[in-house]
Coordinates of C-alpha atoms in Angstrom, one line a residue:
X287 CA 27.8 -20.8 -35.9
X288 CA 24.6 -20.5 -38.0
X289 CA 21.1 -20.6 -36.5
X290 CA 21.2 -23.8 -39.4
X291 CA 24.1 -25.5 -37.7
X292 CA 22.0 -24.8 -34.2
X293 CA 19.4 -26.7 -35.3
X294 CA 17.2 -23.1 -34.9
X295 CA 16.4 -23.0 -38.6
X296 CA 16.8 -20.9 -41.4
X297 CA 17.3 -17.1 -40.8
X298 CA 14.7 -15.2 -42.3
X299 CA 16.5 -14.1 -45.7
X300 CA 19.5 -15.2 -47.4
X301 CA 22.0 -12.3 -45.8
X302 CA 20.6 -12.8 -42.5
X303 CA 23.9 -14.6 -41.5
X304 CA 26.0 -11.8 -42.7
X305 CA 23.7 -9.3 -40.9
X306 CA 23.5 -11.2 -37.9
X307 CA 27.5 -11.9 -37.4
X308 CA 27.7 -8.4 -36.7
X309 CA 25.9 -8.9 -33.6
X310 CA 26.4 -12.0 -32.0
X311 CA 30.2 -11.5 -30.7
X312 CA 28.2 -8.8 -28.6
X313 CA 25.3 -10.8 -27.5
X314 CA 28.3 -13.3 -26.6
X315 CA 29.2 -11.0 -24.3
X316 CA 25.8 -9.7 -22.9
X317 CA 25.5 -13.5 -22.1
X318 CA 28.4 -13.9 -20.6
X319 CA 27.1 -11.3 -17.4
X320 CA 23.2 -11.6 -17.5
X321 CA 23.1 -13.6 -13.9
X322 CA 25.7 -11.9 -12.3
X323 CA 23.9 -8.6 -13.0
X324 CA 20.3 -10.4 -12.3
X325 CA 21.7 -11.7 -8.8
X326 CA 23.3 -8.3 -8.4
X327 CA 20.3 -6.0 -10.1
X328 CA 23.1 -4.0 -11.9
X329 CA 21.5 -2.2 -15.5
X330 CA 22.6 -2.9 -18.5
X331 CA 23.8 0.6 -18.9
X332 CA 27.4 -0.2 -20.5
X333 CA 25.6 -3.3 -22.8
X334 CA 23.1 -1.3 -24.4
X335 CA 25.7 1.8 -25.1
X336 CA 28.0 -0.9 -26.9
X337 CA 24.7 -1.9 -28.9
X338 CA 24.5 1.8 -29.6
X339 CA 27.8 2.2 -30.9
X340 CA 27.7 -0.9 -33.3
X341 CA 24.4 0.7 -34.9
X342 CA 21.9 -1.3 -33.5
X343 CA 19.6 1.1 -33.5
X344 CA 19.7 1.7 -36.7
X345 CA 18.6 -1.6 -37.7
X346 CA 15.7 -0.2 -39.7
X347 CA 16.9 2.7 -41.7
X348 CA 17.9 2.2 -45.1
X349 CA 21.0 1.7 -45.8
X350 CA 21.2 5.1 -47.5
X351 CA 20.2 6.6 -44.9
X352 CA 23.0 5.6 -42.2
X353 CA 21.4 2.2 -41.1
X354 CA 21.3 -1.7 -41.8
X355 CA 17.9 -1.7 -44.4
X356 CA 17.0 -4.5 -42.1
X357 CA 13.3 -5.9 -42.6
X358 CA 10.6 -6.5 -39.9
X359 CA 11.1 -10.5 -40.0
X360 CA 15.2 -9.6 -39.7
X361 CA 14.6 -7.5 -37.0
X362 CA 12.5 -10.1 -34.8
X363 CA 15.6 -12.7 -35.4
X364 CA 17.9 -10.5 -34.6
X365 CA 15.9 -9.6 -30.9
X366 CA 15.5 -13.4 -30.5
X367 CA 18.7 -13.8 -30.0
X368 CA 19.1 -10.6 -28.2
X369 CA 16.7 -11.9 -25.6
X370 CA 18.4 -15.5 -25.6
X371 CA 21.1 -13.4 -24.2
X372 CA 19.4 -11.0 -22.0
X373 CA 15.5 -10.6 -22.6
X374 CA 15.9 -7.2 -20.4
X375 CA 18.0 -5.4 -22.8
X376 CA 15.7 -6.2 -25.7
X377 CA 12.8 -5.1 -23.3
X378 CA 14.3 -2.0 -22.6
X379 CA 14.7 -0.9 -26.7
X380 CA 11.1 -2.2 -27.3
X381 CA 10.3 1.6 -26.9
X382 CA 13.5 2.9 -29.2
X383 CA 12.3 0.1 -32.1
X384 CA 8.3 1.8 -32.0
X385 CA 9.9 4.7 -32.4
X386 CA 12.0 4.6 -34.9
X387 CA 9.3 2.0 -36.8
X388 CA 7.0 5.4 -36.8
X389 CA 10.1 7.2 -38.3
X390 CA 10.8 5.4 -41.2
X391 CA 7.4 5.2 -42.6
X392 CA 7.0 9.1 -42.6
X393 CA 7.6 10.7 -45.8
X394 CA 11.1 12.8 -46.9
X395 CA 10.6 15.4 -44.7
X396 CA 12.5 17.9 -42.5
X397 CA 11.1 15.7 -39.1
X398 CA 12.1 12.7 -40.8
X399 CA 15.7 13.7 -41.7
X400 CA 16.2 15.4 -38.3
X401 CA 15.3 12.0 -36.5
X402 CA 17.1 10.0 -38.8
X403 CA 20.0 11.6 -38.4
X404 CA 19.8 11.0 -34.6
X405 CA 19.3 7.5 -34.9
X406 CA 22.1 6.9 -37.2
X407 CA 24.5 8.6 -35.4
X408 CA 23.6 6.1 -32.5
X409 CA 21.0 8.3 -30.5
X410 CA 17.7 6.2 -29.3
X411 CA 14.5 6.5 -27.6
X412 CA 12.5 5.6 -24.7
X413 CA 9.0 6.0 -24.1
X414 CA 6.6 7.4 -21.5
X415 CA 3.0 6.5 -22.5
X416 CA 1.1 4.8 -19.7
X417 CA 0.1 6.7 -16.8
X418 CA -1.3 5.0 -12.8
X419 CA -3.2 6.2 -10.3
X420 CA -6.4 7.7 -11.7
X421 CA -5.6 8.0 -15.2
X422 CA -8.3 7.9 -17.8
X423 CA -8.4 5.6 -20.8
X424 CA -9.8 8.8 -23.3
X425 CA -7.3 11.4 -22.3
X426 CA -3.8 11.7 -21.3
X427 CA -3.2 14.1 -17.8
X428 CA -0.2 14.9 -18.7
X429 CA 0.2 18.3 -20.8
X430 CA 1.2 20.9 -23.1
X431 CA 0.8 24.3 -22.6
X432 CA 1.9 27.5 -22.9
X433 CA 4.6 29.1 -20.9
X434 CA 6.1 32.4 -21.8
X435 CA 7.0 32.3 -26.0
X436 CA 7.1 28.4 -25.7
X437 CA 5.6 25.3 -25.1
X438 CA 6.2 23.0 -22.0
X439 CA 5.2 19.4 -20.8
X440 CA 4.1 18.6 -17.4
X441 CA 2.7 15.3 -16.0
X442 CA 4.0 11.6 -14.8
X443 CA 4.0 8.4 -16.6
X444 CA 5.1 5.0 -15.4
X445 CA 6.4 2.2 -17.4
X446 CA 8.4 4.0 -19.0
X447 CA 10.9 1.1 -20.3
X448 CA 14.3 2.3 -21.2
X449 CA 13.9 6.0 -20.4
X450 CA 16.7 5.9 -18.2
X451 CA 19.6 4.6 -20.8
X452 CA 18.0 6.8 -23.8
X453 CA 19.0 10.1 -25.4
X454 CA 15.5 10.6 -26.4
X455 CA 11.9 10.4 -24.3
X456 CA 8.9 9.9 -26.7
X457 CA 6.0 11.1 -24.6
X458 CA 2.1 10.3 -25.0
X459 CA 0.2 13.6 -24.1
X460 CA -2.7 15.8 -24.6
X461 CA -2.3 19.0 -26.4
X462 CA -3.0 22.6 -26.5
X463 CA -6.6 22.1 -27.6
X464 CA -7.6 18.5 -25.6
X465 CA -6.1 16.2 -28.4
X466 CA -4.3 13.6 -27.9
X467 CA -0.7 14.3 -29.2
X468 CA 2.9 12.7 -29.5
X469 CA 6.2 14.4 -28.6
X470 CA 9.5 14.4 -28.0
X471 CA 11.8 16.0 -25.1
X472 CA 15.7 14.8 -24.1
X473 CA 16.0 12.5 -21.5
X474 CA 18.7 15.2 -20.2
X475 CA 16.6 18.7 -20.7
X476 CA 15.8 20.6 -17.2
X477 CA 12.8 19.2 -15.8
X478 CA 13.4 15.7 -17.1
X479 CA 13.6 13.0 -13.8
X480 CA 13.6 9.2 -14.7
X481 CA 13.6 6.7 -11.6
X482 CA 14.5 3.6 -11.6
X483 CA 11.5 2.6 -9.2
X484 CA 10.3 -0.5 -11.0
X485 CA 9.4 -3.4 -8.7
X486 CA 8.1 -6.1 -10.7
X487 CA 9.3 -9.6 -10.1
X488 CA 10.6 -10.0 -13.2
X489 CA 12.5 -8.3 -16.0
X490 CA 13.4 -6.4 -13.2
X491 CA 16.6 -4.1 -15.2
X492 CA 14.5 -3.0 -17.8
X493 CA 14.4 0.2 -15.2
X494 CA 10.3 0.6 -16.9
X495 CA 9.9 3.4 -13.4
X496 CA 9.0 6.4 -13.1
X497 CA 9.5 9.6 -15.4
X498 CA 8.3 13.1 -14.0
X499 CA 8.6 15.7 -16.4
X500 CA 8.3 19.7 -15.0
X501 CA 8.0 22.7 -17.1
X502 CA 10.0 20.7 -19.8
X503 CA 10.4 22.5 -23.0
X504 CA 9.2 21.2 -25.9
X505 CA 10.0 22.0 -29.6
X506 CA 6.8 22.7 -31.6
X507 CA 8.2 20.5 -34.6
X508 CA 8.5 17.3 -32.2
X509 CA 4.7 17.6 -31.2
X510 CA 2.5 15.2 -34.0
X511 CA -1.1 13.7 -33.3
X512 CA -1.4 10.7 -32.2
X513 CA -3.4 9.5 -34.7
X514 CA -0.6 9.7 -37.5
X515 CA 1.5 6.9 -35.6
X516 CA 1.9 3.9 -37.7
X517 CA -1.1 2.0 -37.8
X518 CA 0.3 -1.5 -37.3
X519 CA 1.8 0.0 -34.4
X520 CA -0.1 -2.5 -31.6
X521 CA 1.3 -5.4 -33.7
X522 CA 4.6 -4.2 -34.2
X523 CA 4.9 -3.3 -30.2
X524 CA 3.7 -6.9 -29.7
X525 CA 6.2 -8.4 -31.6
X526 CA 8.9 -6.8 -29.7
X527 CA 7.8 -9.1 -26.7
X528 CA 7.0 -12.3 -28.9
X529 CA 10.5 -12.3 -29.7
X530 CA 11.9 -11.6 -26.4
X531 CA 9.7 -14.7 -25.1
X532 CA 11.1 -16.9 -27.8
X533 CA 14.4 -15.9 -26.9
X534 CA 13.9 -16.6 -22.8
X535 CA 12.9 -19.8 -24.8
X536 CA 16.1 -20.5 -26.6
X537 CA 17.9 -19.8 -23.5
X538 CA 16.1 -22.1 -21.3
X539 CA 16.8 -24.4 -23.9
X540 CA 20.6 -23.6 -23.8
X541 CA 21.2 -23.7 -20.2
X542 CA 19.1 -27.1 -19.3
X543 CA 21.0 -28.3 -22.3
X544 CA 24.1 -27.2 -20.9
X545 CA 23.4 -27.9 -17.0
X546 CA 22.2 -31.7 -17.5
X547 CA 25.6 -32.3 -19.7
X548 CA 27.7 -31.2 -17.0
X549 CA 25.5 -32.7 -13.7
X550 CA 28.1 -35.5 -11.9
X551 CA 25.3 -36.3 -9.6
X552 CA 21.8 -38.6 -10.1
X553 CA 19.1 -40.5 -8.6
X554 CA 18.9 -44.6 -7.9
X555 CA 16.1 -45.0 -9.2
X556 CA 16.8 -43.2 -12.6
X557 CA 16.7 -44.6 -15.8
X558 CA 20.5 -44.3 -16.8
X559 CA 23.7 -44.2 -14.8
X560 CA 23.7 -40.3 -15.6
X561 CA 21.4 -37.4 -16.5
X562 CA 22.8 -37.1 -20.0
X563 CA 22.5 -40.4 -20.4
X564 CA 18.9 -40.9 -18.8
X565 CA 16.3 -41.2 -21.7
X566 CA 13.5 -39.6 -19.0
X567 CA 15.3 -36.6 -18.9
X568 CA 16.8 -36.2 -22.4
X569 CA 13.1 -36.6 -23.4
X570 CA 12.5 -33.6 -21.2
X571 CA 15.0 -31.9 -22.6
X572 CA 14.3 -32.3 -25.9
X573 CA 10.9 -31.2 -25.3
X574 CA 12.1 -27.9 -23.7
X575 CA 14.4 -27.4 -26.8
X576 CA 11.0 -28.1 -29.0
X577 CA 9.3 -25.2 -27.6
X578 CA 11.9 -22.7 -28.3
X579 CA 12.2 -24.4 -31.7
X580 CA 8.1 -23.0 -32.1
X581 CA 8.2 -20.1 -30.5
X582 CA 10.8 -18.8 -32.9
X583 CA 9.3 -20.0 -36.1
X584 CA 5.7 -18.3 -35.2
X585 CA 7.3 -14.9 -34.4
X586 CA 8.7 -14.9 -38.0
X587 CA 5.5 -16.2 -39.1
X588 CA 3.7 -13.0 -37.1
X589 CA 6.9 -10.9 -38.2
X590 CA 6.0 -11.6 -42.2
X591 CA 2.6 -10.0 -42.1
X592 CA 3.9 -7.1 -40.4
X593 CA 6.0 -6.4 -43.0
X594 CA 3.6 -6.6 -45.4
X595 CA 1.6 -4.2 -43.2
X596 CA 4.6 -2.1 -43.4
X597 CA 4.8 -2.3 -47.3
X598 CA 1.5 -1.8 -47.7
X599 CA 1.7 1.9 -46.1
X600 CA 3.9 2.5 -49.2
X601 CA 1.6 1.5 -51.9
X602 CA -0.8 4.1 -52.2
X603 CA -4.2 1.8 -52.0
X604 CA -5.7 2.9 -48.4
X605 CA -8.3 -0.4 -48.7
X606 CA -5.4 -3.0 -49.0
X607 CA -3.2 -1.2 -45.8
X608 CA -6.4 -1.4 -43.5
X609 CA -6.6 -5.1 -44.6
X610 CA -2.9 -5.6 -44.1
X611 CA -3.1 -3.9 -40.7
X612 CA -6.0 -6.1 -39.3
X613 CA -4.4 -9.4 -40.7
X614 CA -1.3 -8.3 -38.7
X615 CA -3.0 -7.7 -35.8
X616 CA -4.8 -10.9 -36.0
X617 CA -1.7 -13.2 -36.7
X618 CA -0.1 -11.2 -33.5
X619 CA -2.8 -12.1 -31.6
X620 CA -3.2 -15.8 -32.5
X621 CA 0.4 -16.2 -31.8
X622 CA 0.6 -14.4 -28.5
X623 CA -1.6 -16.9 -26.0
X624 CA 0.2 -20.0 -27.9
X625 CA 3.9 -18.1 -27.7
X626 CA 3.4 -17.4 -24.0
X627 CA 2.4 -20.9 -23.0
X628 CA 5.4 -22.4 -24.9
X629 CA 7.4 -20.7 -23.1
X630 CA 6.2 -20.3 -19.8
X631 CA 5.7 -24.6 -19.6
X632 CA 9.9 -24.6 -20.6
X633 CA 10.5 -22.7 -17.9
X634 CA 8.7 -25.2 -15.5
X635 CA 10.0 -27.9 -17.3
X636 CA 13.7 -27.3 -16.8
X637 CA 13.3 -27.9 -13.2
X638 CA 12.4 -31.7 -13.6
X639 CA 15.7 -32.2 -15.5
X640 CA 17.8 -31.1 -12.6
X641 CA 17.6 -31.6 -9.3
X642 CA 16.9 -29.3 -5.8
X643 CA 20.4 -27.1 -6.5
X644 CA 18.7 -26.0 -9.7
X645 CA 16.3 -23.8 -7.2
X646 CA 19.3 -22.0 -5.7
X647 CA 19.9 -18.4 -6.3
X648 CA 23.1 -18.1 -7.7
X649 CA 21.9 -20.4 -10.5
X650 CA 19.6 -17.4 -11.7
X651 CA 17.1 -20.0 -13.4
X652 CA 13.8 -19.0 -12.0
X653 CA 14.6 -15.6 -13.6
X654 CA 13.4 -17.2 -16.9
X655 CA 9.7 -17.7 -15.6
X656 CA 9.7 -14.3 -14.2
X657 CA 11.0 -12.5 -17.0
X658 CA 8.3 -14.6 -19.2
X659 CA 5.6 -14.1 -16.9
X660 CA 6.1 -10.6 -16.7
X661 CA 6.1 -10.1 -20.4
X662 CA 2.9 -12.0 -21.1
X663 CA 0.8 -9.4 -18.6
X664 CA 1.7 -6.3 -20.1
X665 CA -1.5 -6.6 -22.5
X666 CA -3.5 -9.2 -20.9
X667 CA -3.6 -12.5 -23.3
X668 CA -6.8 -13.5 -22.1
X669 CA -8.6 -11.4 -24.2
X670 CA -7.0 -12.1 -27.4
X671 CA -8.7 -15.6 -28.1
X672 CA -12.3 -13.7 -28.0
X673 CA -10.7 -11.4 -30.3
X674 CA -9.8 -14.1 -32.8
X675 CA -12.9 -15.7 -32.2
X676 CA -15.3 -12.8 -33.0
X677 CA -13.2 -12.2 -36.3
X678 CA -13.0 -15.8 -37.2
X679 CA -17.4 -16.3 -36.6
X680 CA -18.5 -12.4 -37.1
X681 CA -15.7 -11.1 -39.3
X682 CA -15.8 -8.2 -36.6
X683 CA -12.1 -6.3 -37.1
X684 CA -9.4 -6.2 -34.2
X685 CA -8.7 -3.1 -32.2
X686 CA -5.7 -1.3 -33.1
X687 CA -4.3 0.7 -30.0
X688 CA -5.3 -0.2 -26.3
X689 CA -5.5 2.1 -23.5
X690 CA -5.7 1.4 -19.8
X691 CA -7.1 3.5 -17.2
X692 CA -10.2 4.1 -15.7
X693 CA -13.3 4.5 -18.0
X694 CA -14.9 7.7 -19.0
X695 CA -17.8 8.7 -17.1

């Protein structure tokens, strides 16, 4: 059925229903087990191989180049309803969707037909960026250097989302000469340990643990600077997680729908004989499915002038990306507090449609507010309103890339 027919709205270009039925019989099924393997904290491992194999990481090459051509504002859609199924699994590519983002806007070379031809033939990415303890904001501690003829990596990183189910690790470091550099290593090569170590409350089989990497060789043509990453890379990144929300939305939506239509018992003193015939709650409910409704239409919104961020890295006029880049920043930004409280007030809400058995375990529908609460504090939302602000009165521009760690002295 068509996101029309759903009452979800339009798709965001007229083959998005042909693009999108190749998906959904497998989002079907990643629905089908999402509590069991919350109740039972069992990854996704054999979901996200089956994604692999249907091309889903491909979604953004061309067409002629092994993949689906799909656009930024496709791709959103497409992890809305990826998330509606199981926000973890979308969570868990966020890294492998960066990545390949940075691919295709490098130019016809040898490092973008090499990693092209990995991602078509189904390969993806994780990534291993942040590091804890005491890390510093200016400078990476973990390292290149020399070792015999070659080059090797050493150092931790945490958060690495999706490491553990990749083929590839893409690995924030600093270099040979103190600058800050980007590579590449197999999540396989000696020296290569990913733990599944995350404890977080929420989106808890996103396994976002530990990587160690030791003596890891490292091919000189994977190492690039950091600074020639895609520049609407913060936006892009965020987008990744505004979709996922608005599909923890949909699917809160979905299941009260779903859980008041089937409730035998109610209250005396309700106002109908049943819950789905009780105007208090459908009112409730309606308002849940309202949110969702939102969320979803502002992540296109956001996902439209990220694309034009992305074309504008094409047409040759350097003024006119750096404006495209800070509008799509901005428009993330305004989105993100708005998104977040959408969705995190749906996943109160359900809970005054139903009544105490909706608390129990085995209905798995406090994982909604977890997983949503856990996505808004990866890049804390409290900031971006002053952000917004000082644009909208001072016309000052937004910051591009954030780091976290302790300050330098």
């Amino acid at each position: 059925m068509s996101q029309i027919d759903l009452a979800w709205g339009a798709g965001p270009s007229p083959r998005y229903e042909e693009l999108a039925a190749r998906f959904r019989p497998l989002f079907s099924e990643i629905a089908k087990g999402a509590i069991a393997r919350e109740l039972s904290r069992t990854l996704p491992v054999d979901e996200i191989r089956t994604l692999k194999q249907a091309g889903f990481g491909a979604l953004r090459l061309p067409e002629a180049e092994g993949g689906f051509g799909a656009s930024i504002p496709e791709l959103a859609n497409l992890l809305i309803e990826l998330s509606e199924a199981d926000s973890n699994i979308t969570q868990a590519l966020r890294g492998h969707f960066g990545f390949v983002e940075d691919v295709v806007g490098k130019p016809q070379d040898d490092s973008r037909k090499r990693w092209v031809q990995r991602i078509a033939a189904g390969e993806i990415a994780g990534n291993a960026w942040t590091e804890i303890g005491d890390a510093k904001r200016d400078a990476f501690s973990t390292r290149v250097s020399r070792k015999g003829d070659g080059l090797v990596v050493n150092g931790t990183k945490y958060y690495t989302t999706g490491s553990l189910f990749a083929d590839w690790i893409d690995v924030g470091a600093t270099g040979l000469e103190g600058e800050g550099v980007v590579l590449q290593v197999r999540r396989d090569d000696p020296g290569v340990d990913v733990v599944d170590d995350w404890d977080g409350f929420g989106q808890t089989l996103t396994a976002s643990g530990t990587t160690t990497f030791t003596d890891v060789a490292v091919d000189p043509k994977d190492i690039v600077a950091d600074q020639e990453k895609f520049r609407y890379g913060a936006a892009f990144y965020q987008i990744v997680h505004l979709a996922t929300l608005a599909g923890i939305g949909r699917a809160i939506a979905d299941e009260t729908a779903a859980a008041v239509g089937t409730r035998k018992r109610h209250y005396s003193n309700a106002a109908g004989p049943s819950s789905r015939e009780d105007p208090q709650v459908l009112q409730v409910v309606g308002r849940i499915r309202s949110h969702a409704y939102c969320a979803g239409a502002i992540v296109l919104q956001v996902a439209a002038a990220i694309e034009r961020a992305y074309q504008a890295h094409f047409a040759g006029d350097a003024d006119a990306e750096e404006r495209a880049n800070a509008i799509a920043e901005l428009e993330t930004s305004q989105a993100l507090n708005v998104v977040t409280n959408l969705v995190l007030e749906a996943s109160t809400l359900l809970f005054d449609t139903l009544g105490a058995s909706a608390v129990k375990k085995p209905a798995g529908l406090d994982r909604h507010w977890r997983n949503a609460r856990t996505l808004s504090s990866h890049n804390p939302r409290i900031y971006k309103d002053r952000i917004i602000g000082d644009y909208a009165v001072n016309g000052t521009p937004p910051p591009y890339q954030w780091r976290i760690g302790k300050a330098p002295s």
